[in-house]
Coordinates of C-alpha atoms in Angstrom, one line a residue:
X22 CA 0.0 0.0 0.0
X23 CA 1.2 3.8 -1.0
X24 CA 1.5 5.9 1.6
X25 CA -1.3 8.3 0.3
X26 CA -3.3 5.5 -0.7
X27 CA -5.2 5.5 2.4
X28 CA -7.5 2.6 3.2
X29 CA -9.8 3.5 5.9
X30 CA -10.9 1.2 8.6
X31 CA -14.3 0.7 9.8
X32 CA -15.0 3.5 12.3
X33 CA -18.6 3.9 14.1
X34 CA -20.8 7.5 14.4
X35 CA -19.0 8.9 11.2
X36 CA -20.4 12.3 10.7
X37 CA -20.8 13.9 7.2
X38 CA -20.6 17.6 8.2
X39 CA -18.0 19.3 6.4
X40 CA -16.3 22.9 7.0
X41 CA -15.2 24.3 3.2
X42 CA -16.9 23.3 0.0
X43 CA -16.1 20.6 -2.4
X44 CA -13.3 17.9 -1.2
X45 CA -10.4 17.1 -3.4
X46 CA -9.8 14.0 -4.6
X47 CA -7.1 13.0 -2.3
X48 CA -9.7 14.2 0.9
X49 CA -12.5 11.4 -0.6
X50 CA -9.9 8.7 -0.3
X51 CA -10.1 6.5 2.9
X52 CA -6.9 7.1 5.3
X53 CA -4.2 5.3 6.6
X54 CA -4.6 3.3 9.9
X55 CA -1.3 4.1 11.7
X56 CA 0.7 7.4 10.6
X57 CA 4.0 6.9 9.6
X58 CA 7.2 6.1 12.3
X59 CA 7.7 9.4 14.3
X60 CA 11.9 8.5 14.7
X61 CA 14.5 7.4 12.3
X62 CA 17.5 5.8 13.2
X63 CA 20.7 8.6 12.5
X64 CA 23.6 9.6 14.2
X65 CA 23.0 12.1 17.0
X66 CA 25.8 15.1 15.7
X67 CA 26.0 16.4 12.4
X68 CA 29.3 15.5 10.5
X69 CA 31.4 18.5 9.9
X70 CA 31.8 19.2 6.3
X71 CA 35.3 19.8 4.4
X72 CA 36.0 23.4 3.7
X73 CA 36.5 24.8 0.4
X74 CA 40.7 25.1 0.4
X75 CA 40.5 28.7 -1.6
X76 CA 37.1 29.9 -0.7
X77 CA 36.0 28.4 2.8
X78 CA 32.6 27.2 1.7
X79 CA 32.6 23.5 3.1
X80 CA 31.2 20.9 0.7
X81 CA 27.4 19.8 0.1
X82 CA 26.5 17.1 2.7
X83 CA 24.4 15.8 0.6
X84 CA 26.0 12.2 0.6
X85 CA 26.3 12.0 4.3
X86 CA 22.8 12.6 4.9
X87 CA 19.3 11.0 4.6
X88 CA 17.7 12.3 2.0
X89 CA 13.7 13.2 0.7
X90 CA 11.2 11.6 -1.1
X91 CA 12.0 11.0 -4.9
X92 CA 12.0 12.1 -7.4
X93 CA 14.3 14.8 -6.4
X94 CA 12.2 18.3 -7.6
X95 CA 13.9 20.2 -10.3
X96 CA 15.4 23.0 -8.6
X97 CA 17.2 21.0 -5.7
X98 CA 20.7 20.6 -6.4
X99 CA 22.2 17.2 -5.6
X100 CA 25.9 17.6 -7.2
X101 CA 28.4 16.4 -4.8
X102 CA 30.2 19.4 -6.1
X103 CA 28.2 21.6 -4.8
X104 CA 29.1 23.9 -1.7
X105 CA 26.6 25.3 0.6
X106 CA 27.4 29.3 1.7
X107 CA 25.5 30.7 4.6
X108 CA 23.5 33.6 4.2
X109 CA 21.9 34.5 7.6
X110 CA 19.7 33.3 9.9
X111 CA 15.6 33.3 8.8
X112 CA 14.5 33.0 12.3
X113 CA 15.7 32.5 16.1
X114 CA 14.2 29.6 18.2
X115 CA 14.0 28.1 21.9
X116 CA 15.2 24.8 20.6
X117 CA 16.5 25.8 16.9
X118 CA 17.7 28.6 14.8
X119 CA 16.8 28.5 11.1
X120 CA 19.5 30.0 8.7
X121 CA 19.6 30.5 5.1
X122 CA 22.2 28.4 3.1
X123 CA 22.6 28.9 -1.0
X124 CA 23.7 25.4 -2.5
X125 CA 25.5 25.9 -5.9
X126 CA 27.8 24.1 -8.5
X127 CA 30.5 26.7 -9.0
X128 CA 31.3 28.1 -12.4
X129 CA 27.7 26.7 -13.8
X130 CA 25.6 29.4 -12.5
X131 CA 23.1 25.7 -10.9
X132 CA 21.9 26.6 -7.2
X133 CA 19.0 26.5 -5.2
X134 CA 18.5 28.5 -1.5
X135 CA 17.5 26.2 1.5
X136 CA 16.4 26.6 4.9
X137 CA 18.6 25.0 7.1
X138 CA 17.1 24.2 10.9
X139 CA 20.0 23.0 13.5
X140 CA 18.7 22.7 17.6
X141 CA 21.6 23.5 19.7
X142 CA 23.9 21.6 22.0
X143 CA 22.4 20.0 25.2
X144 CA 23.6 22.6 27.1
X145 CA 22.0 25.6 25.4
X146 CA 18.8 23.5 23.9
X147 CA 15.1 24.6 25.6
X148 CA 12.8 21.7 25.6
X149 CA 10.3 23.2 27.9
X150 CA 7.3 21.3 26.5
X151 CA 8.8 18.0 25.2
X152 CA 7.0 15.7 27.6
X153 CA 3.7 15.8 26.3
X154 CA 4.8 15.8 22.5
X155 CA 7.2 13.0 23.3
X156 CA 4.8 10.8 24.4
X157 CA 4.0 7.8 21.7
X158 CA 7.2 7.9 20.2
X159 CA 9.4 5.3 21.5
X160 CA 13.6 4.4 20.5
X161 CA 14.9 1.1 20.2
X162 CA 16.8 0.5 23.6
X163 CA 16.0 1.0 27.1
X164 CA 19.6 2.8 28.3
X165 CA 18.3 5.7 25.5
X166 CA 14.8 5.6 27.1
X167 CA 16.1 5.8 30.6
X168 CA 18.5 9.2 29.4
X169 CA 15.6 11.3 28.1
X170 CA 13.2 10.8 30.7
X171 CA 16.0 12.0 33.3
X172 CA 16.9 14.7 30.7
X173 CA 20.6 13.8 30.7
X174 CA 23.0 15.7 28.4
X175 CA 22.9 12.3 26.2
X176 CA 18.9 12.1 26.4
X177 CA 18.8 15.7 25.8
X178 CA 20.9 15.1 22.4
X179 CA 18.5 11.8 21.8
X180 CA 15.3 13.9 22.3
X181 CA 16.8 16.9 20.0
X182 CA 17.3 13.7 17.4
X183 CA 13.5 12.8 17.8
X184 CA 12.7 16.5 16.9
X185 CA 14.6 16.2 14.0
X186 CA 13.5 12.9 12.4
X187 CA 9.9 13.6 13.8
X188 CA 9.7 16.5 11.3
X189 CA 11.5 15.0 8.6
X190 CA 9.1 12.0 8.6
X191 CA 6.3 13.6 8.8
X192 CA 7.4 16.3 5.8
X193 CA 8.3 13.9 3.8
X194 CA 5.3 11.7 4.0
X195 CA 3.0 14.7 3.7
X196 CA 4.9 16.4 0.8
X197 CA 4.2 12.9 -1.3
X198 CA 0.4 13.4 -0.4
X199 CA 0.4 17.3 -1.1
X200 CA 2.6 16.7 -4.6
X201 CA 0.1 13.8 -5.9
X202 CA -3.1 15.5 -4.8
X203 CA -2.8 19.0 -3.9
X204 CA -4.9 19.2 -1.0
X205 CA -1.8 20.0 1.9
X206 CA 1.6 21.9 1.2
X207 CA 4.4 21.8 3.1
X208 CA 8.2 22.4 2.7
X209 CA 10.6 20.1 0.5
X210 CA 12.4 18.1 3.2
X211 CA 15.8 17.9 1.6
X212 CA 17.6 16.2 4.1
X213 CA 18.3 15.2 7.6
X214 CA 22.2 14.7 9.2
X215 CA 22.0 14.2 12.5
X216 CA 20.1 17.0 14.3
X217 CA 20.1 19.9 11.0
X218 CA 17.1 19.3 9.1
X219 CA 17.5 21.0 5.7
X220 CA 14.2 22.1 3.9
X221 CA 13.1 23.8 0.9
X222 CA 13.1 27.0 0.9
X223 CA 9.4 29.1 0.9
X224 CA 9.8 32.4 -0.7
X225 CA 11.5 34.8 -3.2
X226 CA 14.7 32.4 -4.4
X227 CA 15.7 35.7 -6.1
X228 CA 15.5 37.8 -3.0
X229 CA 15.9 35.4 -1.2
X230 CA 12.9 37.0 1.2
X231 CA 11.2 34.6 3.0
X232 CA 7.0 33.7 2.4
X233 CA 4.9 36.0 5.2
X234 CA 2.7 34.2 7.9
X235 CA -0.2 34.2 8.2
X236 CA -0.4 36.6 10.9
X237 CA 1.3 39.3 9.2
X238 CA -1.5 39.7 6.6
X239 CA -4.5 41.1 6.4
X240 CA -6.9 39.0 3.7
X241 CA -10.0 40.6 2.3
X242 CA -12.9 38.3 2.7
X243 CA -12.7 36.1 -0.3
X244 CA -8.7 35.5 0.4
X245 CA -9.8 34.9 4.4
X246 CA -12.6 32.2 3.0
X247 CA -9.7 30.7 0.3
X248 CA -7.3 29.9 3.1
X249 CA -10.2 28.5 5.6
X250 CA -10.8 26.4 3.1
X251 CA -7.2 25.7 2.7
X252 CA -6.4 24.8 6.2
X253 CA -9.5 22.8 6.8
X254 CA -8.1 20.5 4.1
X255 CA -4.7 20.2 5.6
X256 CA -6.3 19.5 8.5
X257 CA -8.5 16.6 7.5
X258 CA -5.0 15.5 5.5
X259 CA -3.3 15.6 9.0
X260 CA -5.7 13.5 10.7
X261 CA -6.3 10.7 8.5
X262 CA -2.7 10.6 8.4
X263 CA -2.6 9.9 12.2
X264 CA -1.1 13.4 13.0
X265 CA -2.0 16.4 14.7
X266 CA 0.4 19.6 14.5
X267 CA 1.4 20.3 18.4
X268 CA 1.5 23.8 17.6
X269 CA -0.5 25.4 14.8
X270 CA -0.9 28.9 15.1
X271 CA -1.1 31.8 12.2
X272 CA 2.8 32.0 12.9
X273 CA 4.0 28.6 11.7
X274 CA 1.1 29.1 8.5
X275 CA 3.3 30.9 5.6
X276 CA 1.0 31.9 2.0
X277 CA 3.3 31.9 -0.6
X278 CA 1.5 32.9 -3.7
X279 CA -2.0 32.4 -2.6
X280 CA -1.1 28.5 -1.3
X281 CA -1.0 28.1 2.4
X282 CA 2.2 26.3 3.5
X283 CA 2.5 24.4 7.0
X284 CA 5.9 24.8 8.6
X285 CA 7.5 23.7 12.1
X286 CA 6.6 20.0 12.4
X287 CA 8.7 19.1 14.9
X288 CA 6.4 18.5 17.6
X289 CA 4.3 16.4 15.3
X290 CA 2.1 14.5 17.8
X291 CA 0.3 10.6 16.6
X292 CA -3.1 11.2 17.8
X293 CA -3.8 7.8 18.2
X294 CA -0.8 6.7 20.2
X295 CA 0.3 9.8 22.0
X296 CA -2.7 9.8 25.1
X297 CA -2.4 13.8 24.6
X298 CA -3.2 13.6 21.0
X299 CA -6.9 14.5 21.1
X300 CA -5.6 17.9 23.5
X301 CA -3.0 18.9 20.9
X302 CA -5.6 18.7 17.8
X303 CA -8.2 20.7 19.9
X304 CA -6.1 23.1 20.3
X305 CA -4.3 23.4 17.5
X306 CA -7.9 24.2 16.1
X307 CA -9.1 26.4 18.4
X308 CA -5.8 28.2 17.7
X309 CA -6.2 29.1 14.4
X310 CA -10.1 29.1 14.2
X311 CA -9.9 31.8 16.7
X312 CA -7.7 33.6 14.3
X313 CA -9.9 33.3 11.5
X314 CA -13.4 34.4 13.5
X315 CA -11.4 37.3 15.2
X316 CA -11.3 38.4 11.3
X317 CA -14.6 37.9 10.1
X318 CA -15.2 34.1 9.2
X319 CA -18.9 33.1 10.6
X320 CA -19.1 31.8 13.3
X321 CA -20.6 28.3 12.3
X322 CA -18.2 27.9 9.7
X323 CA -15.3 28.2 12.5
X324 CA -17.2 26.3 15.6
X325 CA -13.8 24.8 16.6
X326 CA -15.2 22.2 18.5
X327 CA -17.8 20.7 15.7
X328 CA -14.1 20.5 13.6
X329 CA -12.5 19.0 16.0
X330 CA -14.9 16.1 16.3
X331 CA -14.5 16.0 12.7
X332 CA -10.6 15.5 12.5
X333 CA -11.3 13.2 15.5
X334 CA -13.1 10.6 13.4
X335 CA -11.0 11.3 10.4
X336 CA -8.3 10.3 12.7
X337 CA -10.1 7.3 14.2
X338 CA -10.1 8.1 17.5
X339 CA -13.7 8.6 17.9

């Protein structure tokens, strides 16, 4: 079975109300019954890439590192001759920082910019809520288990690796849904080495000016009905896929050219196996639909519990 060819199992007081218009193709389709593996096994510290000898760059990682789904998109460059040159830092985080890297062939005028998200060393690293999100995700031996529930430097490093892969695998299996069917976008995972998580980058490639979120715009009504309809989508996508967010708000929802985009995943939560899942999805809802009432959305189109009951069954947790 593909991953987005979701077979649904047999769940009981199935509801038929829906919260946008017409469903797409993918959203009729039945859905999985267990989301994908929330861990991957990799090594815990990025490997440090040769430098450039005349120009300092260091190499592509490329072949060190896990990579995305295939086939590779067009615009990502894979050349092991690439180098990658930083260009800033996008954004400033309590467990990452997210900086902008150009990868490019030299003398052939081939690069593509990336988003490049690295959490930082135990000591420095704020995992204020990882309990709850943590929960349903297991790794492979006890001694790792025992480390990140007394939030040792070594289980702080293991639980900055389950961040990591949690987001990758999640992007990645999502991004295969979104590319066949349309109906959820998220980033390009490129690839994952050890605890940097490099991702497509959303935005001006020319200007290299990032997408706004969500929260810095200000639609008029048709646009504010467009993304409701948008998110409610992703939403249902989410949920038959056995996920819930952990912590959508308007400031992890970029629009890049009218197309809502879901970013930060590392907190991805399994409703179904985490016993906090059905709290995360409620309020990840309540979240945004209290955005998009607070901006003139009717009311009954936003009722945020009525959609959650709805993800809940999508999910099959009710």
């Amino acid at each position: 079975m593909r991953d987005h060819d979701f077979a649904a199992p047999e769940r009981r007081n199935r509801g038929k109300g829906r919260f946008d218009d017409d469903e797409p193709r993918f959203l009729k389709r039945g859905r999985a019954a267990t989301p994908a593996p929330l861990e991957s096994t990799l090594e815990l510290d990025a490997g440090d890439a040769e430098p450039h000898p005349d120009e300092g760059d260091p190499w592509s990682s490329w072949d060190a590192a896990e990579h995305g789904p295939e086939p590779y998109p067009d615009w990502l460059v894979t050349d092991l001759a690439a180098r990658d040159t930083e260009l800033g830092v996008l954004k400033t985080g309590k467990e990452a920082d997210v900086h902008l890297v150009r990868r490019a062939v030299p003398d052939t005028g081939r690069s593509c910019l990336l988003a490049v998200k690295r959490y930082r060393d135990p000591q420095h690293r704020l995992f204020h809520r990882d309990a709850g999100y943590l929960e349903g995700r297991r790794v492979r031996r006890s001694r790792e288990m025992r480390a990140m529930a007394g939030r040792t430097a070594f289980g702080r490093q293991m639980i900055a690796g389950q961040w990591a892969a949690a987001e990758f695998a999640a992007l990645a299996r999502l991004w295969r849904i979104g590319a066949e069917y349309g109906s959820i976008a998220v980033p390009y995972p490129v690839q994952l080495l050890g605890t940097e998580l490099m991702l497509e980058f959303v935005g001006d490639p020319e200007g290299g000016t990032a997408a706004p979120r969500l929260a810095q715009l200000r639609p008029t009504p048709q646009e504010l009905r467009g993304l409701w309809r948008q998110l409610v989508d992703a939403l249902v996508v989410l949920a038959r896929a056995g996920y819930a967010h952990g912590d959508l708000s308007p400031y992890n929802l970029l629009v890049h050219d009218g197309r809502l985009v879901i970013i930060d995943l590392p907190q991805v939560v399994d409703v179904v196996a985490n016993p906090q899942g059905p709290e995360f999805l409620a309020r990840d809802v309540r979240v945004v639909a209290t955005w998009f009432a607070a901006r003139g959305m009717p009311a009954e189109r936003t009722d945020p519990v009525a959609l959650t009951e709805l993800l809940l069954r999508e999910a099959g947790v009710r």
